[in-house]
Coordinates of C-alpha atoms and ligand atoms in Angstrom, one line a residue:
Chain A
X358 CA -48.4 -36.4 74.8
X359 CA -48.3 -36.5 71.0
X360 CA -47.7 -34.0 68.3
X361 CA -50.7 -33.2 66.1
X362 CA -51.3 -31.0 63.1
X363 CA -54.4 -29.0 62.7
X364 CA -55.5 -31.1 59.8
X365 CA -55.2 -34.2 62.0
X366 CA -57.0 -32.5 64.9
X367 CA -59.9 -31.5 62.6
X368 CA -60.1 -35.0 61.2
X369 CA -60.2 -36.5 64.7
X370 CA -62.9 -34.0 65.7
X371 CA -65.0 -35.1 62.8
X372 CA -64.3 -38.8 63.5
X373 CA -65.2 -38.5 67.2
X374 CA -68.4 -36.6 66.4
X375 CA -69.4 -39.1 63.8
X376 CA -68.8 -41.9 66.4
X377 CA -70.5 -40.2 69.3
X378 CA -73.6 -38.8 67.5
X379 CA -75.2 -41.1 65.0
X380 CA -77.1 -38.1 63.5
X381 CA -73.8 -36.4 62.4
X382 CA -73.3 -36.3 58.6
X383 CA -70.3 -35.1 56.6
X384 CA -70.8 -33.9 53.1
X385 CA -69.1 -31.8 50.4
X386 CA -67.1 -31.8 47.2
X387 CA -64.4 -34.5 47.0
X388 CA -64.6 -35.2 50.8
X389 CA -65.2 -39.0 50.4
X390 CA -62.5 -41.2 48.8
X391 CA -60.1 -38.3 48.3
X392 CA -60.5 -37.1 51.9
X393 CA -61.0 -33.5 50.9
X394 CA -58.5 -31.3 49.0
X395 CA -56.8 -30.6 52.3
X396 CA -57.3 -34.1 53.6
X397 CA -59.3 -33.0 56.5
X398 CA -61.9 -35.8 55.9
X399 CA -59.3 -38.4 55.2
X400 CA -60.5 -42.0 55.9
X401 CA -63.9 -40.9 57.3
X402 CA -66.0 -42.4 54.5
X403 CA -64.2 -45.7 54.8
X404 CA -64.9 -45.7 58.6
X405 CA -68.5 -44.5 58.5
X406 CA -69.9 -45.4 55.1
X407 CA -71.3 -43.5 52.2
X408 CA -74.6 -42.8 54.0
X409 CA -72.9 -40.6 56.6
X410 CA -69.9 -39.3 54.7
X411 CA -70.7 -38.4 51.1
X412 CA -69.5 -36.6 48.1
X413 CA -72.1 -34.2 46.6
X414 CA -72.4 -32.8 43.1
X415 CA -70.4 -29.7 42.5
X416 CA -72.9 -27.1 43.7
X417 CA -72.3 -24.9 46.8
X418 CA -75.8 -23.4 47.1
X419 CA -77.2 -26.9 47.1
X420 CA -74.7 -28.1 49.6
X421 CA -75.9 -25.4 52.0
X422 CA -79.6 -25.6 51.2
X423 CA -79.7 -29.3 51.3
X424 CA -77.8 -29.3 54.6
X425 CA -80.6 -27.1 56.0
X426 CA -83.2 -29.6 54.7
X427 CA -81.2 -32.4 56.4
X428 CA -81.1 -30.4 59.6
X429 CA -84.8 -29.8 59.5
X430 CA -85.2 -33.6 59.2
X431 CA -83.2 -34.0 62.4
X432 CA -79.7 -34.6 61.1
X433 CA -76.5 -32.6 62.0
X434 CA -74.7 -32.0 58.8
X435 CA -71.1 -30.8 58.7
X436 CA -70.7 -29.4 55.2
X437 CA -67.3 -28.5 53.6
X438 CA -66.9 -25.6 51.2
X439 CA -63.9 -26.7 49.2
X440 CA -62.2 -23.2 49.1
X441 CA -62.9 -19.8 50.6
X442 CA -63.5 -18.1 47.3
X443 CA -66.0 -20.7 46.2
X444 CA -68.2 -20.4 49.2
X445 CA -70.1 -17.4 47.8
X446 CA -72.7 -19.4 45.8
X447 CA -73.9 -20.7 49.2
X448 CA -74.2 -17.2 50.8
X449 CA -77.9 -16.8 49.9
X450 CA -78.9 -20.0 51.6
X451 CA -76.7 -19.2 54.6
X452 CA -78.0 -15.6 55.0
X453 CA -81.6 -16.0 53.8
X454 CA -82.4 -19.3 55.4
X455 CA -79.9 -21.0 57.6
X456 CA -79.2 -17.9 59.8
X457 CA -82.9 -17.1 60.0
X458 CA -84.6 -20.5 60.6
X459 CA -84.8 -20.5 64.4
X460 CA -86.1 -17.0 64.5
X461 CA -88.5 -17.4 61.6
X462 CA -90.0 -20.5 63.2
X463 CA -90.2 -18.9 66.7
X464 CA -87.8 -21.4 68.1
X465 CA -89.7 -24.4 66.9
X466 CA -87.2 -25.4 64.3
X467 CA -83.5 -24.8 64.0
X468 CA -80.5 -25.4 61.8
X469 CA -77.9 -27.2 63.9
X470 CA -75.3 -27.5 61.1
X471 CA -71.7 -26.6 60.5
X472 CA -70.2 -25.1 57.4
X473 CA -66.4 -25.6 57.3
X474 CA -64.5 -23.1 55.1
X475 CA -60.7 -23.2 54.6
X476 CA -59.6 -19.5 54.4
X477 CA -57.1 -16.7 54.5
X478 CA -53.7 -16.2 53.0
X479 CA -50.2 -16.9 54.1
X480 CA -49.8 -19.9 51.9
X481 CA -48.9 -18.2 48.6
X482 CA -52.2 -19.3 47.0
X483 CA -53.7 -17.8 43.8
X484 CA -56.8 -15.7 43.4
X485 CA -60.0 -17.2 45.1
X486 CA -57.7 -19.3 47.3
X487 CA -56.6 -16.6 49.8
X488 CA -59.7 -14.8 50.9
X489 CA -60.9 -13.8 54.3
X490 CA -64.7 -13.7 54.1
X491 CA -65.4 -14.0 57.8
X492 CA -66.8 -10.5 58.1
X493 CA -69.7 -11.3 55.8
X494 CA -70.8 -14.0 58.2
X495 CA -69.9 -12.1 61.4
X496 CA -72.3 -9.4 60.3
X497 CA -75.2 -11.8 59.9
X498 CA -77.5 -12.3 62.9
X499 CA -78.2 -16.0 63.7
X500 CA -74.7 -17.3 62.8
X501 CA -71.8 -18.2 65.0
X502 CA -68.5 -17.7 63.4
X503 CA -65.4 -19.6 64.6
X504 CA -61.7 -19.4 63.8
X505 CA -59.3 -21.8 65.6
X506 CA -55.7 -20.9 65.8
X507 CA -54.0 -24.0 67.1
X508 CA -54.5 -27.8 66.6
X509 CA -55.8 -28.5 70.1
X510 CA -58.1 -25.4 69.9
X511 CA -59.3 -26.6 66.5
X512 CA -60.3 -30.0 67.9
X513 CA -62.3 -28.5 70.8
X514 CA -63.9 -25.8 68.7
X515 CA -65.0 -28.2 65.9
X516 CA -66.5 -30.6 68.4
X517 CA -68.3 -27.7 70.2
X518 CA -69.5 -26.4 66.8
X519 CA -71.0 -29.7 65.8
X520 CA -72.7 -30.0 69.2
X521 CA -73.9 -26.5 69.0
X522 CA -77.7 -26.0 68.6
X523 CA -77.2 -23.1 66.1
X524 CA -75.5 -22.9 62.7
X525 CA -71.8 -22.4 62.9
X526 CA -69.5 -21.1 60.2
X527 CA -66.1 -22.7 60.9
X528 CA -63.1 -21.1 59.3
X529 CA -60.0 -23.1 59.0
X530 CA -56.8 -21.0 58.5
X531 CA -54.9 -22.7 55.7
X532 CA -51.6 -21.4 56.9
X533 CA -52.1 -23.3 60.1
X534 CA -53.3 -26.6 58.6
X535 CA -49.9 -28.2 59.0
X536 CA -48.8 -26.4 62.2
X537 CA -48.1 -28.8 65.0
X538 CA -48.9 -28.7 68.7
X539 CA -48.1 -31.1 71.6
X540 CA -51.0 -32.3 73.6
X541 CA -53.8 -34.9 73.7
X542 CA -56.9 -34.1 71.7
X543 CA -59.9 -33.7 73.8
X544 CA -57.9 -34.1 76.9
X545 CA -59.0 -30.7 78.2
X546 CA -62.0 -31.7 80.2
X547 CA -63.1 -28.0 80.3
X548 CA -62.6 -26.7 76.8
X549 CA -63.3 -23.0 76.1
X550 CA -66.8 -22.6 74.8
X551 CA -67.6 -20.9 71.5
X552 CA -67.6 -17.1 72.0
X553 CA -64.8 -17.0 74.6
X554 CA -61.4 -15.7 73.6
X555 CA -58.3 -17.8 74.3
X556 CA -55.3 -16.4 76.1
X557 CA -52.3 -17.5 74.1
X558 CA -49.8 -15.9 76.4
X559 CA -50.2 -14.4 79.8
X560 CA -49.0 -10.9 80.6
X561 CA -49.9 -8.1 82.9
X562 CA -49.1 -4.7 81.3
X563 CA -50.8 -4.7 78.0
X564 CA -53.1 -6.6 75.9
X565 CA -52.8 -7.6 72.3
X566 CA -55.9 -9.0 70.6
X567 CA -56.0 -10.8 67.3
X568 CA -59.0 -12.0 65.6
X569 CA -57.0 -15.0 64.6
X570 CA -53.5 -16.3 65.2
X571 CA -52.6 -17.3 61.7
X572 CA -49.0 -17.8 62.6
X573 CA -47.4 -19.3 65.5
X574 CA -47.1 -16.9 68.4
X575 CA -43.4 -17.9 68.6
X576 CA -42.7 -16.4 65.2
X577 CA -44.7 -13.2 65.5
X578 CA -44.8 -12.3 69.2
X579 CA -42.7 -9.3 69.9
X580 CA -40.9 -11.1 72.6
X581 CA -37.8 -9.1 72.5
X582 CA -39.6 -5.9 72.5
X583 CA -41.7 -6.8 75.5
X584 CA -38.7 -8.1 77.4
X585 CA -36.4 -5.2 76.6
X586 CA -39.1 -2.8 77.6
X587 CA -39.5 -4.8 80.8
X588 CA -43.2 -5.1 80.1
X589 CA -45.3 -8.2 79.8
X590 CA -47.9 -8.6 77.0
X591 CA -51.0 -10.7 77.1
X592 CA -51.9 -12.3 73.8
X593 CA -55.4 -13.3 73.1
X594 CA -57.1 -15.0 70.1
X595 CA -60.8 -14.0 69.9
X596 CA -61.7 -17.3 68.1
X597 CA -65.2 -16.1 67.4
X598 CA -65.3 -12.9 65.4
X599 CA -68.5 -10.9 65.7
X600 CA -69.7 -7.6 64.5
X601 CA -68.0 -5.0 66.7
X602 CA -70.4 -3.3 69.1
X603 CA -68.3 -0.1 69.1
X604 CA -66.6 1.3 66.1
X605 CA -63.5 2.2 68.1
X606 CA -62.3 -1.1 69.3
X607 CA -62.4 -4.8 69.5
X608 CA -65.2 -4.7 72.1
X609 CA -67.1 -7.5 70.5
X610 CA -64.8 -10.1 72.1
X611 CA -65.8 -11.2 75.5
X612 CA -63.2 -11.0 78.3
X613 CA -60.6 -13.7 77.9
X614 CA -60.5 -16.4 80.4
Chain B
X754 CA -103.8 -25.8 25.4
X755 CA -105.0 -29.1 24.0
X756 CA -102.2 -30.4 21.8
X757 CA -99.6 -28.1 23.1
X758 CA -99.9 -29.9 26.4
X759 CA -97.7 -32.6 25.1
X760 CA -97.7 -35.4 27.7
X761 CA -100.5 -33.7 29.5
X762 CA -102.8 -35.4 31.9
X763 CA -106.4 -34.0 31.6
X764 CA -109.9 -35.0 32.5
X765 CA -109.1 -38.3 34.2
X766 CA -111.7 -41.0 34.7
X767 CA -113.4 -40.5 38.1
X768 CA -113.1 -44.2 38.8
X769 CA -109.4 -44.3 38.2
X770 CA -108.8 -41.7 41.0
X771 CA -109.6 -43.8 44.0
X772 CA -111.5 -40.9 45.5
X773 CA -114.8 -41.3 47.3
X774 CA -117.7 -38.9 46.5
X775 CA -116.9 -37.1 49.8
X776 CA -113.3 -36.6 48.6
X777 CA -114.5 -35.2 45.3
X778 CA -116.7 -32.7 47.1
X779 CA -113.9 -31.9 49.6
X780 CA -111.7 -30.8 46.7
X781 CA -114.4 -28.3 45.6
X782 CA -114.9 -27.1 49.1
X783 CA -111.2 -26.3 49.6
X784 CA -110.9 -24.6 46.2
X785 CA -113.9 -22.4 47.1
X786 CA -112.5 -21.6 50.6
X787 CA -109.2 -20.7 49.0
X788 CA -110.9 -18.4 46.4
X789 CA -112.8 -16.5 49.1
X790 CA -109.8 -16.3 51.5
X791 CA -107.6 -15.0 48.6
X792 CA -110.1 -12.3 47.7
X793 CA -110.4 -11.4 51.4
X794 CA -106.6 -11.1 51.7
X795 CA -106.4 -8.9 48.6
X796 CA -109.2 -6.7 50.0
X797 CA -107.4 -6.5 53.4
X798 CA -104.3 -5.3 51.7
X799 CA -106.2 -2.6 49.8
X800 CA -107.6 -1.5 53.1
X801 CA -104.2 -1.2 54.6
X802 CA -104.4 -4.2 56.9
X803 CA -101.7 -6.2 55.0
X804 CA -98.4 -4.8 53.8
X805 CA -98.6 -6.8 50.5
X806 CA -100.3 -9.9 49.2
X807 CA -99.7 -12.1 46.1
X808 CA -103.1 -13.3 44.9
X809 CA -103.4 -16.9 43.6
X810 CA -106.8 -16.7 42.0
X811 CA -106.8 -19.0 39.0
X812 CA -104.4 -21.4 40.6
X813 CA -106.7 -23.1 43.1
X814 CA -106.9 -26.4 41.2
X815 CA -103.1 -26.6 40.9
X816 CA -102.6 -26.0 44.6
X817 CA -105.5 -27.8 46.1
X818 CA -105.3 -30.9 43.8
X819 CA -101.6 -31.4 44.5
X820 CA -101.6 -30.8 48.3
X821 CA -104.7 -33.0 48.7
X822 CA -102.9 -35.8 46.8
X823 CA -100.2 -36.1 49.5
X824 CA -100.3 -38.0 52.8
X825 CA -100.3 -36.1 56.0
X826 CA -96.7 -37.2 56.7
X827 CA -95.4 -35.7 53.5
X828 CA -93.8 -32.3 53.7
X829 CA -94.7 -29.3 51.6
X830 CA -92.1 -26.6 51.1
X831 CA -94.1 -23.6 49.7
X832 CA -93.0 -20.4 48.0
X833 CA -95.1 -17.2 48.8
X834 CA -98.2 -17.9 46.7
X835 CA -99.5 -21.1 48.3
X836 CA -102.3 -20.0 50.4
X837 CA -104.4 -22.8 48.8
X838 CA -102.0 -25.5 49.8
X839 CA -102.0 -24.0 53.3
X840 CA -105.9 -24.3 53.4
X841 CA -105.5 -28.0 52.6
X842 CA -103.0 -28.5 55.4
X843 CA -105.3 -26.8 57.9
X844 CA -102.8 -23.9 58.5
X845 CA -104.5 -21.1 60.4
X846 CA -104.6 -18.3 57.8
X847 CA -104.4 -15.5 60.3
X848 CA -101.1 -17.0 61.4
X849 CA -100.1 -17.5 57.7
X850 CA -101.0 -13.8 57.0
X851 CA -98.7 -12.5 59.7
X852 CA -96.1 -12.8 57.0
X853 CA -98.0 -10.4 54.7
X854 CA -99.0 -8.1 57.6
X855 CA -95.2 -7.9 58.0
X856 CA -95.7 -8.8 61.7
X857 CA -93.7 -12.0 61.6
X858 CA -91.1 -13.4 59.2
X859 CA -92.3 -16.7 57.7
X860 CA -95.7 -16.6 59.4
X861 CA -96.5 -17.6 63.0
X862 CA -98.0 -21.1 62.3
X863 CA -96.2 -24.2 63.4
X864 CA -94.6 -25.7 60.3
X865 CA -93.9 -29.0 61.9
X866 CA -97.5 -29.6 63.1
X867 CA -98.8 -29.1 59.5
X868 CA -95.7 -30.4 57.6
X869 CA -96.0 -27.1 55.7
X870 CA -92.8 -25.0 55.7
X871 CA -92.6 -21.3 56.1
X872 CA -93.3 -18.8 53.4
X873 CA -90.1 -18.6 51.3
X874 CA -89.7 -15.5 49.1
X875 CA -86.2 -15.9 47.6
X876 CA -87.4 -17.4 44.3
X877 CA -86.6 -21.1 44.1
X878 CA -84.6 -21.3 47.3
X879 CA -87.1 -23.6 49.2
X880 CA -86.6 -26.3 46.5
X881 CA -83.3 -27.2 48.1
X882 CA -84.9 -27.6 51.6
X883 CA -87.4 -30.0 50.1
X884 CA -84.5 -32.0 48.6
X885 CA -82.5 -32.0 51.8
X886 CA -85.5 -33.0 53.9
X887 CA -86.3 -35.8 51.5
X888 CA -82.7 -37.1 51.7
X889 CA -82.9 -37.0 55.5
X890 CA -86.1 -38.9 55.6
X891 CA -84.7 -41.5 53.3
X892 CA -81.7 -41.9 55.5
X893 CA -84.1 -42.6 58.3
X894 CA -85.9 -45.1 56.3
X895 CA -89.1 -43.1 56.6
X896 CA -91.7 -43.6 53.9
X897 CA -92.6 -40.1 53.0
X898 CA -92.0 -37.6 50.2
X899 CA -91.6 -33.9 50.0
X900 CA -93.2 -31.5 47.6
X901 CA -91.6 -28.1 46.6
X902 CA -93.9 -25.5 45.0
X903 CA -92.3 -22.9 42.7
X904 CA -93.2 -20.9 39.6
X905 CA -92.2 -20.8 36.0
X906 CA -89.8 -18.0 36.7
X907 CA -88.1 -20.1 39.4
X908 CA -87.0 -22.6 36.8
X909 CA -84.4 -20.1 35.7
X910 CA -82.8 -20.1 39.2
X911 CA -79.7 -22.1 40.0
X912 CA -81.4 -23.5 43.1
X913 CA -84.0 -25.3 40.8
X914 CA -81.3 -27.0 38.7
X915 CA -79.1 -27.8 41.7
X916 CA -82.1 -29.2 43.5
X917 CA -83.3 -31.4 40.6
X918 CA -79.8 -32.7 40.1
X919 CA -79.2 -33.5 43.8
X920 CA -82.6 -35.3 44.0
X921 CA -81.7 -37.4 41.0
X922 CA -78.2 -38.3 42.2
X923 CA -79.4 -39.2 45.8
X924 CA -82.7 -40.8 44.7
X925 CA -84.5 -38.4 47.0
X926 CA -88.3 -38.7 47.2
X927 CA -89.2 -35.3 46.0
X928 CA -91.9 -33.8 43.8
X929 CA -90.9 -30.6 42.0
X930 CA -94.2 -28.9 41.5
X931 CA -94.1 -26.0 39.1
X932 CA -97.1 -23.8 38.7
X933 CA -96.6 -22.4 35.3
X934 CA -98.9 -19.4 35.6
X935 CA -97.5 -17.9 32.4
X936 CA -95.9 -14.9 34.1
X937 CA -93.0 -14.1 36.4
X938 CA -94.1 -10.6 37.4
X939 CA -94.0 -9.0 34.0
X940 CA -92.0 -11.5 32.1
X941 CA -94.0 -14.1 30.1
X942 CA -92.9 -17.7 30.2
X943 CA -91.8 -17.4 26.5
X944 CA -89.1 -15.0 27.6
X945 CA -88.2 -17.0 30.6
X946 CA -87.3 -20.3 28.9
X947 CA -87.3 -21.9 25.5
X948 CA -87.7 -25.6 26.4
X949 CA -91.0 -26.7 27.8
X950 CA -90.7 -26.8 31.6
X951 CA -91.7 -30.5 32.0
X952 CA -89.1 -31.6 29.5
X953 CA -86.3 -30.2 31.7
X954 CA -86.7 -33.4 33.8
X955 CA -85.1 -35.3 31.0
X956 CA -81.8 -33.6 31.7
X957 CA -81.7 -34.8 35.3
X958 CA -82.9 -38.3 34.5
X959 CA -86.3 -38.5 36.0
X960 CA -89.9 -38.2 34.8
X961 CA -91.4 -34.9 33.8
X962 CA -95.2 -34.5 33.5
X963 CA -97.2 -31.7 32.1
X964 CA -100.7 -31.5 33.5
X965 CA -103.6 -29.2 32.9
X966 CA -103.3 -27.1 36.1
X967 CA -106.8 -25.9 35.9
X968 CA -108.2 -29.5 36.2
X969 CA -108.1 -30.3 39.8
X970 CA -108.6 -34.1 39.2
X971 CA -105.8 -34.2 36.7
X972 CA -103.5 -32.4 39.1
X973 CA -104.5 -34.8 41.9
X974 CA -103.8 -37.8 39.8
X975 CA -100.5 -36.7 38.5
X976 CA -99.3 -35.8 42.0
X977 CA -100.5 -39.1 43.5
X978 CA -98.5 -41.0 40.9
X979 CA -95.5 -38.9 41.5
X980 CA -95.8 -39.3 45.3
X981 CA -95.9 -43.1 44.9
X982 CA -92.9 -43.1 42.7
X983 CA -91.0 -41.0 45.2
X984 CA -91.9 -42.9 48.3
X985 CA -91.7 -46.4 46.9
X986 CA -88.8 -46.1 44.4
X987 CA -86.9 -42.9 45.3
X988 CA -87.7 -41.4 41.9
X989 CA -88.3 -37.7 41.8
X990 CA -90.8 -36.1 39.4
X991 CA -91.1 -32.7 37.8
X992 CA -94.7 -31.7 37.4
X993 CA -95.5 -28.7 35.3
X994 CA -99.1 -27.5 36.1
X995 CA -100.2 -25.2 33.3
X996 CA -102.4 -22.6 34.9
X997 CA -102.9 -18.8 35.0
X998 CA -102.4 -16.1 37.5
X999 CA -105.7 -14.2 37.1
X1000 CA -104.7 -11.3 39.4
X1001 CA -101.6 -9.1 39.5
X1002 CA -98.3 -10.5 40.6
X1003 CA -98.9 -8.9 44.0
X1004 CA -101.0 -6.1 45.3
X1005 CA -98.0 -3.8 44.5
X1006 CA -98.1 -4.8 40.8
X1007 CA -100.0 -3.3 37.9
X1008 CA -100.5 -6.1 35.4
X1009 CA -102.2 -3.8 32.8
X1010 CA -98.7 -2.5 32.0
X1011 CA -97.6 -5.7 30.5
X1012 CA -100.5 -8.0 29.6
X1013 CA -103.5 -7.6 27.4
X1014 CA -107.0 -7.8 29.0
X1015 CA -108.0 -10.3 26.3
X1016 CA -105.6 -12.9 27.8
X1017 CA -107.4 -12.7 31.1
X1018 CA -110.7 -13.2 29.4
X1019 CA -109.5 -16.3 27.7
X1020 CA -108.4 -17.8 31.0
X1021 CA -111.4 -16.7 32.9
X1022 CA -113.3 -19.0 30.6
X1023 CA -111.1 -21.8 32.0
X1024 CA -111.7 -20.8 35.7
X1025 CA -110.8 -24.0 37.6
X1026 CA -113.6 -23.6 40.1
X1027 CA -116.4 -23.2 37.5
X1028 CA -115.0 -26.0 35.5
X1029 CA -114.9 -28.4 38.5
X1030 CA -118.4 -27.4 39.5
X1031 CA -119.7 -28.5 36.1
X1032 CA -117.8 -31.7 36.4
X1033 CA -119.3 -32.5 39.8
X1034 CA -122.8 -31.7 38.6
X1035 CA -122.3 -33.8 35.4
X1036 CA -121.1 -36.7 37.5
X1037 CA -124.1 -36.3 39.9
X1038 CA -121.8 -35.9 42.9
X1039 CA -122.9 -32.5 44.0
X1040 CA -126.1 -30.5 43.8
X1041 CA -127.2 -26.9 44.4
X1042 CA -127.7 -27.6 48.1
X1043 CA -124.0 -28.5 48.4
X1044 CA -122.8 -25.5 46.5
X1045 CA -125.0 -23.2 48.7
X1046 CA -123.6 -24.8 51.8
X1047 CA -120.0 -24.3 50.6
X1048 CA -120.7 -20.7 49.7
X1049 CA -122.0 -20.1 53.2
X1050 CA -119.0 -21.8 54.8
X1051 CA -116.6 -19.8 52.6
X1052 CA -118.3 -16.5 53.7
X1053 CA -117.9 -17.4 57.3
X1054 CA -114.3 -18.6 56.7
X1055 CA -113.4 -15.2 55.1
X1056 CA -115.2 -13.3 57.9
X1057 CA -113.1 -15.1 60.5
X1058 CA -110.0 -14.4 58.6
X1059 CA -110.8 -10.7 58.3
X1060 CA -111.6 -10.3 62.0
X1061 CA -108.5 -12.3 63.0
X1062 CA -106.1 -10.3 60.8
X1063 CA -107.5 -6.9 61.9
X1064 CA -107.3 -8.0 65.6
X1065 CA -103.7 -9.3 65.3
X1066 CA -101.2 -6.9 66.9
X1067 CA -97.6 -6.5 66.1
X1068 CA -95.5 -9.0 68.0
X1069 CA -94.0 -7.7 71.3
X1070 CA -90.6 -6.1 70.7
X1071 CA -88.8 -8.6 73.0
X1072 CA -89.5 -11.3 70.5
X1073 CA -87.0 -9.6 68.3
X1074 CA -84.3 -11.2 70.5
X1075 CA -86.0 -14.4 71.5
X1076 CA -85.0 -16.9 68.9
X1077 CA -82.0 -15.5 67.1
X1078 CA -79.9 -18.1 68.9
X1079 CA -80.8 -21.0 71.2
X1080 CA -79.2 -18.9 74.1
X1081 CA -79.2 -15.2 74.0
X1082 CA -75.5 -14.1 73.6
X1083 CA -74.0 -11.3 75.6
X1084 CA -74.1 -8.7 72.8
X1085 CA -77.8 -9.3 72.1
X1086 CA -78.5 -9.3 75.9
X1087 CA -77.0 -5.8 76.0
X1088 CA -79.1 -4.7 73.0
X1089 CA -82.2 -6.2 74.5
X1090 CA -81.5 -4.2 77.7
X1091 CA -81.1 -1.0 75.7
X1092 CA -84.4 -1.5 73.9
X1093 CA -86.4 -2.7 76.8
X1094 CA -84.7 -0.7 79.5
X1095 CA -84.8 -3.7 82.0
Ligands
TPP1228 C1 -84.1 -14.6 44.1 C2 -85.2 -13.6 43.9 N1 -85.1 -12.7 42.9 C3 -86.1 -11.9 42.7 C4 -87.2 -11.9 43.5 C5 -88.4 -10.9 43.2 N2 -89.5 -11.7 42.7 C6 -90.5 -12.1 43.5 S1 -91.5 -13.1 42.8 C7 -90.8 -13.0 41.3 C8 -91.3 -13.7 40.1 C9 -91.4 -15.1 40.3 O1 -92.1 -15.7 39.2 P1 -92.5 -17.2 39.2 O2 -91.4 -18.1 39.7 O3 -93.1 -17.6 37.9 O4 -93.6 -17.4 40.4 P2 -95.0 -16.6 40.5 O5 -94.7 -15.3 41.1 O6 -95.5 -16.4 39.1 O7 -95.9 -17.4 41.3 C10 -89.7 -12.1 41.4 C11 -88.8 -11.7 40.3 C12 -87.2 -12.8 44.5 N3 -88.3 -12.8 45.4 N4 -86.2 -13.7 44.7
MG1229 MG1 -95.1 -17.5 37.3

């Protein structure tokens, strides 16, 4: 067993997808030589060449719209939005076309692409660098929205997202980028699919649901409270936020496994 | 026009086109079918059979000439006004008009079978899909190009500029085909942009061509040249086809609020179909018999279109859920159950 950071796990997921599926492409701003501003794509261009891992001009709407065109031509693009607050120029392409393509074409065409977006606060970042735009996407039919909370989970989810036949918006919690976890990437032969919540800690008396575990459970879990009260709490991470079906509760998350 | 066309291509030599007489007549046929279908669709909207329709009358040469210049393997990414290009690609117009009957998003035709993308209304947005598709085809080593249709108004959109720039940087085989029909709804092209549209290509580093968009042969020639540059050398081209929208922006528009009737009269005298008819007669390629035949065919074409549209029902409600995702997720399964009660 090794210790991996989430950045490393994401990098390995991209690397393994590029290796296993010759149609996978990685594109975005500064993702080539630099390896991305968060280094998630570090070394990928060197390993797979500039045809499959390439820097684009600085234009987010085009990154999304061109990714759709690539997908229509049979490729599986994984596009990076450099920062959360700069993903908005791409929203029109995502909402007006990417999310709608399968439906519009009566299932004849689809947009099997992934848009990765680093997001959320907790790192002391400035304006535009600490936003949580997941609700915009979660309220759009045709998109799957994914948020991993731990490195091993990030690996499995990104691989599942790239393999998914539908467009996936993949949010990467910046505050967790350098968090570490023991384990072997991809070793879980039966990873949780997209849309299933993950049980972070077992318990029997009450349930705590978080749309994303942005901090380590060790630091935030009310362990003392639950132990002094003699009750046991089950912690779950929903991993795939969706529009809530009922206004009164987190019912949009399917039963954790 | 004339001098103001700048680097315009107009009235090319018949010999230089590489078209057989049959091809020359085919171009006329498709322009005539397009005109009749367009009038029929407008009438269908007036009679309540379509929700809305954007007429293209006046732009037949621009659309038919450009679409006809492509190979079958080349992809077209249209906006919302390209019924004429759909005719060239053999798209079933009843299926196309599902979009304007508001009974299906995008139309129900099979885009892949015709290499003719779905109707795209967000102005300029389809340009990026043409660029991405061309990049993908190039990665595959396929010898094809893509053509994006858009209007003069669309050249103000970011997607147009981003698309041109991406195509240049990635040497993507794309033709940016702008139908400058002088208006974007009520805004004249003079209020849309100051620089001539074709010259914008300079800024991206690829050729820009202005062509007389009411001259079907000139459009055909310019598009063929652009397609060859794209396929063989990965050089994109921006074509500005100077033409005119003779009708309103759409059936919901009242053009008399913003443009003088005299302008329409000027352009009616340049009607692309009348003009091409004269050209064919002058060249001895078509006679009265041919034109009578085409007229009859166009009438039958429009009648089939009318009957097909009127007979087409709204899509069954379960289709609302069918293709949102590859697999119906739990929350949509529940909604479907609620709606259908099964
Ligand atoms: C992004 C966007 N903004 C506004 C509209 C509403 N709209 C539809 S067509 C149009 C004018 C487009 O003009 P032009 O690009 O010249 O094409 P034309 O309609 O003349 O063919 C406008 C403003 C739209 N469809 N999309
Ligand atoms: Mg216009």
